[in-house]
Tab-separated table of C-alpha atoms and ligand atoms in Angstrom:
chain	number	residue	atom	x	y	z
A	235	MET	CA	-25.466	5.202	16.508
A	236	LEU	CA	-25.707	3.896	12.886
A	237	ASN	CA	-28.650	5.902	11.460
A	238	ASP	CA	-26.181	8.573	10.190
A	239	ALA	CA	-26.861	9.680	6.520
A	240	ASP	CA	-22.853	9.458	6.204
A	241	HIS	CA	-22.915	5.475	6.079
A	242	GLU	CA	-23.725	2.935	3.397
A	243	PRO	CA	-26.857	1.671	4.683
A	244	GLU	CA	-26.357	-1.698	2.682
A	245	LEU	CA	-23.065	-2.242	3.768
A	246	ILE	CA	-24.513	-1.885	7.652
A	247	ALA	CA	-27.139	-4.272	7.018
A	248	LEU	CA	-24.524	-6.642	5.438
A	249	ILE	CA	-22.260	-6.748	8.397
A	250	GLY	CA	-25.013	-6.702	10.964
A	251	ASP	CA	-26.840	-9.919	9.339
A	252	GLU	CA	-23.361	-11.599	9.280
A	253	ILE	CA	-22.921	-10.720	12.821
A	254	ALA	CA	-26.362	-11.759	13.878
A	255	ARG	CA	-25.863	-15.186	11.925
A	256	HIS	CA	-22.348	-16.159	13.155
A	257	GLY	CA	-21.490	-13.767	16.128
A	258	PRO	CA	-18.664	-11.173	16.165
A	259	MET	CA	-16.586	-11.108	13.274
A	260	THR	CA	-12.638	-10.330	12.991
A	261	PHE	CA	-11.555	-6.869	12.420
A	262	ALA	CA	-9.940	-7.894	9.196
A	263	ARG	CA	-13.115	-9.463	7.749
A	264	PHE	CA	-15.049	-6.240	9.016
A	265	MET	CA	-11.933	-4.278	7.094
A	266	ASP	CA	-12.667	-6.349	3.940
A	267	VAL	CA	-16.223	-5.629	3.593
A	268	ALA	CA	-15.793	-2.046	4.390
A	269	LEU	CA	-13.367	-1.670	1.781
A	270	TYR	CA	-13.899	-4.214	-0.399
A	271	ALA	CA	-17.507	-5.450	-0.577
A	272	PRO	CA	-18.688	-5.695	-4.428
A	273	GLY	CA	-20.269	-2.570	-5.436
A	274	LEU	CA	-20.360	-1.078	-2.100
A	275	GLY	CA	-17.240	-1.114	-0.399
A	276	TYR	CA	-15.234	2.499	0.033
A	277	TYR	CA	-12.608	1.247	-2.968
A	278	MET	CA	-15.434	-0.421	-5.038
A	279	ARG	CA	-17.301	2.346	-5.857
A	280	ASP	CA	-16.644	4.776	-8.400
A	281	ALA	CA	-15.977	8.012	-6.219
A	282	GLU	CA	-13.393	10.446	-5.693
A	283	ARG	CA	-10.885	8.820	-2.891
A	284	ILE	CA	-7.530	9.942	-3.969
A	285	GLY	CA	-6.407	13.468	-4.387
A	286	ALA	CA	-7.610	16.904	-3.351
A	287	ARG	CA	-11.159	16.011	-3.967
A	288	GLY	CA	-10.826	12.813	-2.149
A	289	ASP	CA	-9.693	11.494	1.566
A	290	TYR	CA	-6.076	11.449	1.099
A	291	TYR	CA	-2.882	12.101	-1.131
A	292	THR	CA	-0.728	9.348	-2.750
A	293	SER	CA	2.679	10.009	-3.864
A	294	SER	CA	1.205	9.238	-7.371
A	295	SER	CA	-1.479	12.316	-6.866
A	296	LEU	CA	1.410	14.794	-5.917
A	297	HIS	CA	3.461	15.103	-8.726
A	298	PRO	CA	4.758	13.032	-11.990
A	299	LEU	CA	7.941	13.306	-10.949
A	300	PHE	CA	7.720	10.048	-8.429
A	301	GLY	CA	6.259	7.877	-11.539
A	302	GLU	CA	9.151	9.109	-13.612
A	303	MET	CA	11.677	8.235	-10.900
A	304	ILE	CA	10.244	4.579	-10.705
A	305	ALA	CA	10.497	4.549	-14.524
A	306	ARG	CA	14.036	5.242	-14.143
A	307	GLN	CA	14.746	2.300	-11.749
A	308	ILE	CA	12.539	0.005	-13.958
A	309	GLU	CA	14.872	0.878	-16.852
A	310	GLU	CA	18.016	-0.304	-14.821
A	311	MET	CA	15.872	-3.572	-13.590
A	312	ALA	CA	15.130	-4.054	-16.856
A	313	GLY	CA	18.601	-3.819	-17.944
A	314	CYS	CA	19.962	-6.632	-15.550
A	315	CYS	CA	17.088	-8.798	-16.358
A	316	GLY	CA	17.673	-9.149	-20.064
A	317	GLY	CA	14.916	-10.121	-22.778
A	318	THR	CA	11.298	-9.145	-22.327
A	319	PHE	CA	10.225	-7.425	-19.106
A	320	THR	CA	7.082	-7.017	-17.699
A	321	VAL	CA	6.096	-4.579	-14.872
A	322	ILE	CA	3.274	-5.743	-12.637
A	323	GLU	CA	1.572	-2.832	-10.776
A	324	GLN	CA	-0.791	-3.759	-7.960
A	325	GLY	CA	-3.522	-1.719	-6.296
A	326	ALA	CA	-3.250	1.154	-8.856
A	327	GLY	CA	-5.809	3.283	-7.683
A	328	LYS	CA	-6.806	6.263	-10.233
A	329	GLY	CA	-4.057	4.780	-12.354
A	330	ALA	CA	-1.800	8.176	-12.169
A	331	LEU	CA	1.377	5.937	-11.414
A	332	ALA	CA	1.007	3.992	-14.397
A	333	TYR	CA	0.567	6.900	-16.390
A	334	ASP	CA	3.703	8.469	-15.109
A	335	ILE	CA	5.632	5.477	-15.593
A	336	LEU	CA	4.143	4.432	-19.321
A	337	PHE	CA	5.311	7.898	-20.245
A	338	ALA	CA	8.223	8.055	-19.360
A	339	LEU	CA	9.192	4.470	-20.430
A	340	ASP	CA	8.242	5.728	-23.747
A	341	GLN	CA	10.707	8.589	-23.542
A	342	VAL	CA	13.380	5.805	-24.013
A	343	PRO	CA	14.338	4.442	-27.394
A	344	SER	CA	13.348	0.820	-27.622
A	345	LEU	CA	12.774	0.373	-24.087
A	346	GLY	CA	8.825	1.132	-24.412
A	347	GLU	CA	7.997	-1.674	-26.698
A	348	ARG	CA	10.388	-4.278	-24.597
A	349	VAL	CA	8.481	-3.694	-21.208
A	350	ALA	CA	4.802	-5.280	-20.944
A	351	TYR	CA	2.622	-3.777	-18.032
A	352	LEU	CA	-0.022	-5.758	-16.284
A	353	ILE	CA	-1.908	-4.004	-13.758
A	354	VAL	CA	-3.314	-6.346	-10.889
A	355	GLU	CA	-6.199	-4.356	-9.093
A	356	ARG	CA	-9.228	-5.848	-6.915
A	357	SER	CA	-11.615	-3.081	-7.509
A	358	PRO	CA	-13.578	-3.361	-10.946
A	359	ALA	CA	-14.404	0.554	-10.551
A	360	MET	CA	-10.645	1.562	-10.051
A	361	ARG	CA	-10.114	-0.707	-12.990
A	362	ASP	CA	-12.689	1.179	-15.351
A	363	ARG	CA	-11.187	4.460	-14.047
A	364	GLN	CA	-7.696	3.242	-14.989
A	365	ARG	CA	-8.919	1.883	-18.408
A	366	ARG	CA	-10.392	5.715	-19.253
A	367	LEU	CA	-6.857	7.335	-18.199
A	368	LEU	CA	-4.587	4.986	-19.836
A	369	GLU	CA	-6.681	4.607	-22.944
A	370	PRO	CA	-3.766	4.976	-25.617
A	371	TRP	CA	-1.764	2.323	-23.985
A	372	ALA	CA	-4.937	0.097	-23.491
A	373	THR	CA	-5.943	0.044	-26.933
A	374	SER	CA	-2.374	-0.581	-28.343
A	375	GLY	CA	-2.513	-3.474	-25.601
A	376	ARG	CA	0.617	-2.367	-23.917
A	377	VAL	CA	-1.192	-2.330	-20.645
A	378	ARG	CA	-3.401	-5.312	-19.700
A	379	TRP	CA	-5.393	-5.944	-16.660
A	380	ALA	CA	-6.081	-8.862	-14.084
A	381	GLU	CA	-7.668	-9.612	-10.662
A	382	ALA	CA	-4.619	-11.338	-9.249
A	383	LEU	CA	-1.037	-12.073	-9.761
A	384	PRO	CA	-0.483	-14.219	-12.834
A	385	THR	CA	0.204	-17.874	-11.739
A	386	SER	CA	2.922	-18.704	-14.358
A	387	PRO	CA	6.176	-16.823	-13.158
A	388	ILE	CA	7.329	-13.803	-14.903
A	389	ARG	CA	10.596	-12.104	-15.377
A	390	GLY	CA	9.925	-8.589	-14.422
A	391	CYS	CA	9.241	-6.236	-11.249
A	392	VAL	CA	6.118	-6.080	-9.112
A	393	VAL	CA	5.625	-2.427	-8.351
A	394	SER	CA	3.087	-1.050	-5.771
A	395	ASN	CA	2.335	2.239	-3.822
A	396	GLU	CA	0.184	2.078	-0.800
A	397	LEU	CA	-1.051	-1.396	-1.478
A	398	VAL	CA	0.029	-3.042	1.368
A	399	ASP	CA	-1.335	-0.380	4.155
A	400	ALA	CA	-4.705	-1.084	2.537
A	401	PHE	CA	-5.100	-4.939	3.144
A	402	PRO	CA	-7.553	-6.109	5.887
A	403	VAL	CA	-5.734	-6.682	9.271
A	404	HIS	CA	-6.444	-8.221	12.454
A	405	ARG	CA	-6.406	-6.393	15.673
A	406	VAL	CA	-5.228	-7.950	18.881
A	407	LEU	CA	-4.758	-7.172	22.333
A	408	GLN	CA	-2.337	-8.254	24.990
A	409	GLN	CA	-4.704	-9.426	28.246
A	410	ASN	CA	-3.711	-11.417	31.220
A	411	GLY	CA	-0.312	-12.214	29.513
A	412	ARG	CA	-1.737	-13.616	26.479
A	413	VAL	CA	-2.771	-12.645	23.155
A	414	ALA	CA	-6.483	-11.964	22.615
A	415	GLU	CA	-8.260	-10.613	19.380
A	416	LEU	CA	-10.438	-7.822	19.076
A	417	TYR	CA	-13.771	-8.755	17.256
A	418	VAL	CA	-16.502	-6.577	15.972
A	419	GLY	CA	-19.856	-7.151	17.508
A	420	MET	CA	-23.316	-5.472	18.009
A	421	SER	CA	-23.959	-2.685	20.649
A	422	GLY	CA	-27.407	-1.154	20.576
A	423	GLU	CA	-27.796	0.113	16.995
A	424	GLY	CA	-24.074	0.108	16.258
A	425	PHE	CA	-20.757	-1.901	16.382
A	426	ALA	CA	-18.172	-2.017	19.419
A	427	ASP	CA	-15.130	-4.008	19.780
A	428	VAL	CA	-15.522	-7.317	21.510
A	429	VAL	CA	-12.548	-9.200	22.957
A	430	GLY	CA	-12.153	-12.920	22.342
A	431	PRO	CA	-9.571	-15.556	21.759
A	432	PRO	CA	-7.734	-15.356	18.677
A	433	SER	CA	-9.230	-16.435	15.665
A	434	THR	CA	-6.030	-18.595	14.122
A	435	PRO	CA	-3.136	-19.626	15.673
A	436	GLU	CA	-1.387	-17.359	12.764
A	437	LEU	CA	-1.705	-14.576	14.735
A	438	GLU	CA	0.542	-15.703	17.712
A	439	ALA	CA	3.049	-17.399	15.087
A	440	TYR	CA	3.538	-13.973	13.424
A	441	LEU	CA	4.310	-12.063	16.603
A	442	ARG	CA	6.676	-15.047	17.682
A	443	ARG	CA	8.227	-14.977	14.581
A	444	ILE	CA	9.384	-11.192	14.580
A	445	GLY	CA	10.281	-11.983	18.432
A	446	VAL	CA	7.417	-9.497	19.799
A	447	THR	CA	5.729	-9.764	22.979
A	448	LEU	CA	3.115	-6.990	23.330
A	449	ALA	CA	3.180	-5.148	26.459
A	450	GLU	CA	0.196	-5.903	29.019
A	451	GLY	CA	-2.827	-3.857	27.565
A	452	GLN	CA	-1.181	-3.072	24.625
A	453	GLN	CA	-3.251	-3.331	21.042
A	454	ALA	CA	-1.784	-3.790	17.884
A	455	GLU	CA	-2.823	-4.980	14.411
A	456	ILE	CA	-1.605	-7.797	12.444
A	457	ASN	CA	-1.628	-8.050	8.483
A	458	LEU	CA	-1.676	-11.480	7.741
A	459	ALA	CA	-2.727	-10.583	4.452
A	460	ALA	CA	0.715	-8.885	3.479
A	461	VAL	CA	2.159	-12.426	4.249
A	462	GLU	CA	0.207	-13.937	2.063
A	463	TRP	CA	0.438	-11.143	-0.726
A	464	ILE	CA	4.397	-11.545	-0.841
A	465	ARG	CA	4.504	-15.049	-1.005
A	466	GLN	CA	2.197	-15.025	-4.039
A	467	VAL	CA	4.651	-12.212	-5.344
A	468	GLY	CA	7.602	-14.471	-4.586
A	469	ARG	CA	5.481	-17.131	-6.463
A	470	ALA	CA	5.020	-15.046	-9.430
A	471	LEU	CA	8.359	-13.931	-10.351
A	472	ALA	CA	10.792	-16.289	-11.843
A	473	ARG	CA	13.478	-13.609	-12.130
A	474	GLY	CA	13.125	-9.881	-11.134
A	475	PHE	CA	12.600	-7.322	-8.554
A	476	VAL	CA	9.941	-6.350	-6.227
A	477	LEU	CA	9.353	-2.507	-5.344
A	478	THR	CA	7.214	-1.704	-2.536
A	479	VAL	CA	6.635	2.039	-1.344
A	480	ASP	CA	4.710	2.363	1.758
A	481	TYR	CA	4.661	3.569	5.359
A	482	GLY	CA	5.332	1.508	8.242
A	483	TYR	CA	8.269	0.805	10.213
A	484	PRO	CA	10.277	-2.191	11.429
A	485	ALA	CA	8.729	-4.793	13.757
A	486	ASP	CA	10.407	-3.363	16.842
A	487	GLU	CA	9.218	-0.248	16.227
A	488	LEU	CA	5.894	-0.858	14.967
A	489	TYR	CA	4.929	-3.114	17.929
A	490	ALA	CA	6.985	-0.636	20.605
A	491	PRO	CA	5.167	-0.661	24.261
A	492	HIS	CA	4.775	3.018	23.815
A	493	ARG	CA	2.407	2.343	20.823
A	494	LYS	CA	-0.255	1.511	23.141
A	495	ARG	CA	-3.048	1.507	20.481
A	496	GLY	CA	-1.596	0.346	17.545
A	497	THR	CA	-1.408	2.327	14.161
A	498	LEU	CA	-4.988	1.842	12.389
A	499	LEU	CA	-6.387	4.826	11.427
A	500	ALA	CA	-9.431	6.261	9.124
A	501	TYR	CA	-8.981	8.870	6.924
A	502	PHE	CA	-12.193	11.126	5.753
A	503	LYS	CA	-11.503	14.213	3.867
A	504	HIS	CA	-7.871	14.677	4.574
A	505	ARG	CA	-8.242	13.921	8.477
A	506	THR	CA	-7.506	11.048	10.452
A	507	ASN	CA	-9.961	9.626	12.952
A	508	GLU	CA	-10.539	6.549	15.168
A	509	ALA	CA	-14.076	6.311	14.823
A	510	PHE	CA	-13.787	2.732	12.770
A	511	TYR	CA	-17.576	2.351	12.951
A	512	GLU	CA	-18.590	5.447	11.457
A	513	ARG	CA	-19.171	6.292	8.232
A	514	ILE	CA	-18.526	2.456	7.248
A	515	GLY	CA	-17.821	2.536	3.446
A	516	ARG	CA	-17.213	6.173	3.111
A	517	GLN	CA	-13.809	6.562	4.624
A	518	ASP	CA	-10.602	4.636	4.315
A	519	LEU	CA	-9.285	2.214	6.745
A	520	THR	CA	-5.190	1.842	6.823
A	521	ALA	CA	-2.607	0.589	9.011
A	522	HIS	CA	1.280	0.960	8.989
A	523	VAL	CA	3.353	-1.932	7.487
A	524	ASP	CA	5.462	-4.226	9.298
A	525	TRP	CA	8.807	-4.220	6.918
A	526	THR	CA	10.414	-6.686	9.072
A	527	THR	CA	7.472	-9.079	8.066
A	528	LEU	CA	7.528	-8.566	4.704
A	529	VAL	CA	11.296	-9.389	4.369
A	530	LEU	CA	11.035	-12.572	6.499
A	531	ALA	CA	8.136	-13.838	4.523
A	532	GLY	CA	9.722	-12.931	1.178
A	533	GLN	CA	12.699	-14.900	2.025
A	534	ASP	CA	10.427	-18.077	2.586
A	535	VAL	CA	9.610	-17.552	-1.288
A	536	GLY	CA	12.983	-16.648	-2.814
A	537	LEU	CA	13.007	-13.109	-2.461
A	538	ASP	CA	16.203	-11.507	-1.276
A	539	VAL	CA	16.346	-8.009	-0.017
A	540	THR	CA	18.100	-5.499	-2.111
A	541	GLY	CA	17.718	-2.622	-0.063
A	542	TRP	CA	15.368	-0.417	2.171
A	543	THR	CA	15.478	3.091	2.345
A	544	ASP	CA	13.358	6.127	2.969
A	545	GLN	CA	11.801	7.971	-0.280
A	546	THR	CA	13.848	10.992	0.142
A	547	SER	CA	16.851	9.081	-0.642
A	548	PHE	CA	15.157	6.911	-3.184
A	549	LEU	CA	13.822	9.826	-5.277
A	550	LEU	CA	17.427	11.270	-4.776
A	551	GLY	CA	19.454	8.519	-5.859
A	552	LEU	CA	17.487	8.337	-9.016
A	553	GLY	CA	18.164	11.872	-9.675
A	554	ALA	CA	15.091	13.748	-8.490
A	555	ALA	CA	16.889	17.003	-7.765
A	556	ALA	CA	17.921	17.703	-11.345
A	557	ALA	CA	14.409	16.424	-12.670
A	558	ALA	CA	12.708	18.736	-10.452
A	559	GLU	CA	14.855	21.666	-11.540
A	560	ALA	CA	13.840	20.815	-14.921
A	561	HIS	CA	9.985	20.731	-13.854
A	562	LEU	CA	10.053	24.093	-12.076
A	563	ALA	CA	12.283	25.633	-15.489
A	564	ALA	CA	9.372	24.067	-17.959
A	565	ALA	CA	6.347	25.875	-15.598
A	566	ALA	CA	4.275	27.953	-18.058
A	567	ASP	CA	3.687	30.611	-15.210
A	568	GLU	CA	4.003	31.458	-11.464
A	569	ALA	CA	0.905	29.524	-10.366
A	570	GLU	CA	2.445	26.365	-12.043
A	571	ARG	CA	5.619	26.901	-10.899
A	572	LYS	CA	3.801	26.874	-7.153
A	573	ARG	CA	2.009	23.968	-7.567
A	574	THR	CA	4.939	21.817	-9.369
A	575	LEU	CA	7.078	23.139	-6.318
A	576	ALA	CA	4.318	22.108	-3.591
A	577	GLY	CA	3.830	18.759	-5.225
A	578	ILE	CA	7.664	18.017	-5.548
A	579	ARG	CA	8.203	19.296	-2.037
A	580	GLY	CA	5.760	17.166	-0.825
A	581	LEU	CA	7.601	13.953	-2.250
A	582	LEU	CA	10.786	14.950	-0.970
A	583	ASP	CA	10.598	16.603	1.898
A	584	PRO	CA	11.696	14.470	4.911
A	585	ARG	CA	9.208	16.333	7.432
A	586	ASP	CA	6.387	15.208	4.706
A	587	MET	CA	6.025	12.021	2.908
A	588	GLY	CA	9.580	11.854	1.841
A	589	ARG	CA	10.651	10.188	5.428
A	590	ALA	CA	6.862	9.062	6.122
A	591	PHE	CA	7.167	6.756	3.225
A	592	GLN	CA	9.923	3.925	2.459
A	593	VAL	CA	10.816	1.708	-0.120
A	594	LEU	CA	11.519	-1.975	0.207
A	595	ILE	CA	13.592	-3.744	-2.883
A	596	GLN	CA	13.303	-7.305	-3.162
A	597	HIS	CA	14.902	-9.508	-5.807
A	598	LYS	CA	14.718	-13.031	-7.123
A	599	GLY	CA	16.786	-15.295	-9.328
A	600	LEU	CA	19.608	-12.863	-10.090
A	601	THR	CA	22.530	-10.830	-8.619
A	602	PRO	CA	21.567	-7.469	-8.468
A	603	PRO	CA	24.103	-4.301	-9.150
A	604	ARG	CA	24.062	-1.565	-6.740
A	605	LEU	CA	20.652	-0.045	-7.836
A	606	ARG	CA	20.577	3.808	-8.504
A	607	CYS	CA	17.524	4.255	-5.879
A	608	LEU	CA	19.866	3.023	-3.379
A	609	ALA	CA	22.866	5.284	-4.162
A	610	PHE	CA	21.865	7.653	-1.263
A	611	GLY	CA	21.752	4.771	1.226
A	612	SER	CA	19.950	1.502	2.274
A	613	SER	CA	19.688	0.483	5.918
A	614	PRO	CA	17.784	-3.200	6.017
A	615	GLN	CA	19.751	-3.946	8.849
A	616	ALA	CA	17.515	-1.556	10.670
A	617	LEU	CA	14.570	-4.017	10.080
A	618	PHE	CA	16.357	-6.481	12.298
A	619	ARG	CA	17.565	-4.179	15.426
A	620	GLU	CA	15.995	-6.064	18.187
A	621	SER	CA	15.512	-9.618	17.031
B	153	SAM	C1	-4.539	3.099	-0.989
B	153	SAM	S1	-4.743	2.730	-2.638
B	153	SAM	C2	-3.311	3.065	-3.505
B	153	SAM	C3	-3.667	3.663	-4.726
B	153	SAM	C4	-2.213	3.948	-5.870
B	153	SAM	N1	-1.202	2.870	-5.919
B	153	SAM	C5	-1.867	5.243	-5.689
B	153	SAM	O1	-0.841	5.513	-5.002
B	153	SAM	O2	-2.507	6.257	-5.692
B	153	SAM	C6	-5.025	0.898	-2.904
B	153	SAM	C7	-5.539	0.675	-4.065
B	153	SAM	O3	-4.995	-0.983	-4.044
B	153	SAM	C8	-6.306	-1.812	-4.583
B	153	SAM	N2	-6.159	-3.043	-3.729
B	153	SAM	C9	-6.373	-3.454	-2.365
B	153	SAM	N3	-6.427	-4.540	-2.579
B	153	SAM	C10	-5.642	-5.249	-3.383
B	153	SAM	C11	-5.316	-6.290	-3.900
B	153	SAM	N4	-5.286	-7.368	-2.973
B	153	SAM	N5	-5.080	-6.794	-5.401
B	153	SAM	C12	-5.245	-5.649	-6.027
B	153	SAM	N6	-5.593	-4.386	-5.956
B	153	SAM	C13	-5.789	-4.018	-4.640
B	153	SAM	C14	-7.388	-0.848	-4.050
B	153	SAM	O4	-8.455	-1.438	-4.728
B	153	SAM	C15	-6.898	0.474	-4.568
B	153	SAM	O5	-6.943	0.638	-5.956
């Protein structure tokens, strides 16, 4: 039932009207409206979404060490590209990662002024929040904002944390030996899954490219927006790197037959649920990333794989252990020491975000050195195990 006070009524009316006029909508369309409808979607309102008072934690919200280590990696990348260097951070949320990266870059003599920072953020509400947090850098013009990636190619690095998992996904279902699609239709006063033929041949082409045939009855998500995104990123880069942090799997693992219901989840107040048609606009919707497809689609636009590793190895390679000790030693009192320890442990612990999150580095137009972040191992071959 949709008369729950915990919904955004205007969003429900918007979705209901569209279904009434055009018939069931793809789940990708539903997710796009629920998360990004102007002024109404989950990310489009000025509300606490990320962190203790929100619905979920991101690595950037746990401890500044995460941004500090990414800044170290950016320093090395800027060194091997030469000249001016632009960091593009896409999907910056509250702006915490940008703050920590900029703060760390400013500590490196002569690097700060050589590196420009461009935030590409879809949500005006998030952009306002970011501007407030990054006020000194915004005033000096060091940080600029845009709604979309630049069309004239830059030399630099495109950084993102938990961007790709926030893209709207299509839902598919293997039925009678064929790929069918799960649409969103009306059911009484609420919304419900409706099965139909695929809305676009791209869905089957996607699965063919990664060599996946779903098991009979298996449901899965397909992130066509991720394919389009990495193509845009490749076109936006003349020379440089893409550093993508997110949670996901190689394609053969993501679409393995045991994952019968896919990986789509809703997040509300630090709990997950599968009630996708409840709390519309008030809960996050997200699906795991298919790393294999990001690599393959990247290759189409000249992005080669530099490495793929988990967050623990990524951070340790960049010197996180010594940096963690320094943060702990600098804590003013026992309470701050405990908070610091909890935050850093969350980032590094393989039982926590350390292994749940992975990092893909791609490059274009250069022969990269063995980057520091990959010193503790890199296994891009794992993305192509079965195909
Ligand atoms: C899950 S949050 C991650 C926030 C942040 N990176 C962090 O680590 O806390 C996703 C962010 O990506 C933004 N976003 C989603 N799609 C986008 C797009 N196509 N372009 C730019 N930003 C986008 C959302 O508005 C939100 O700020």
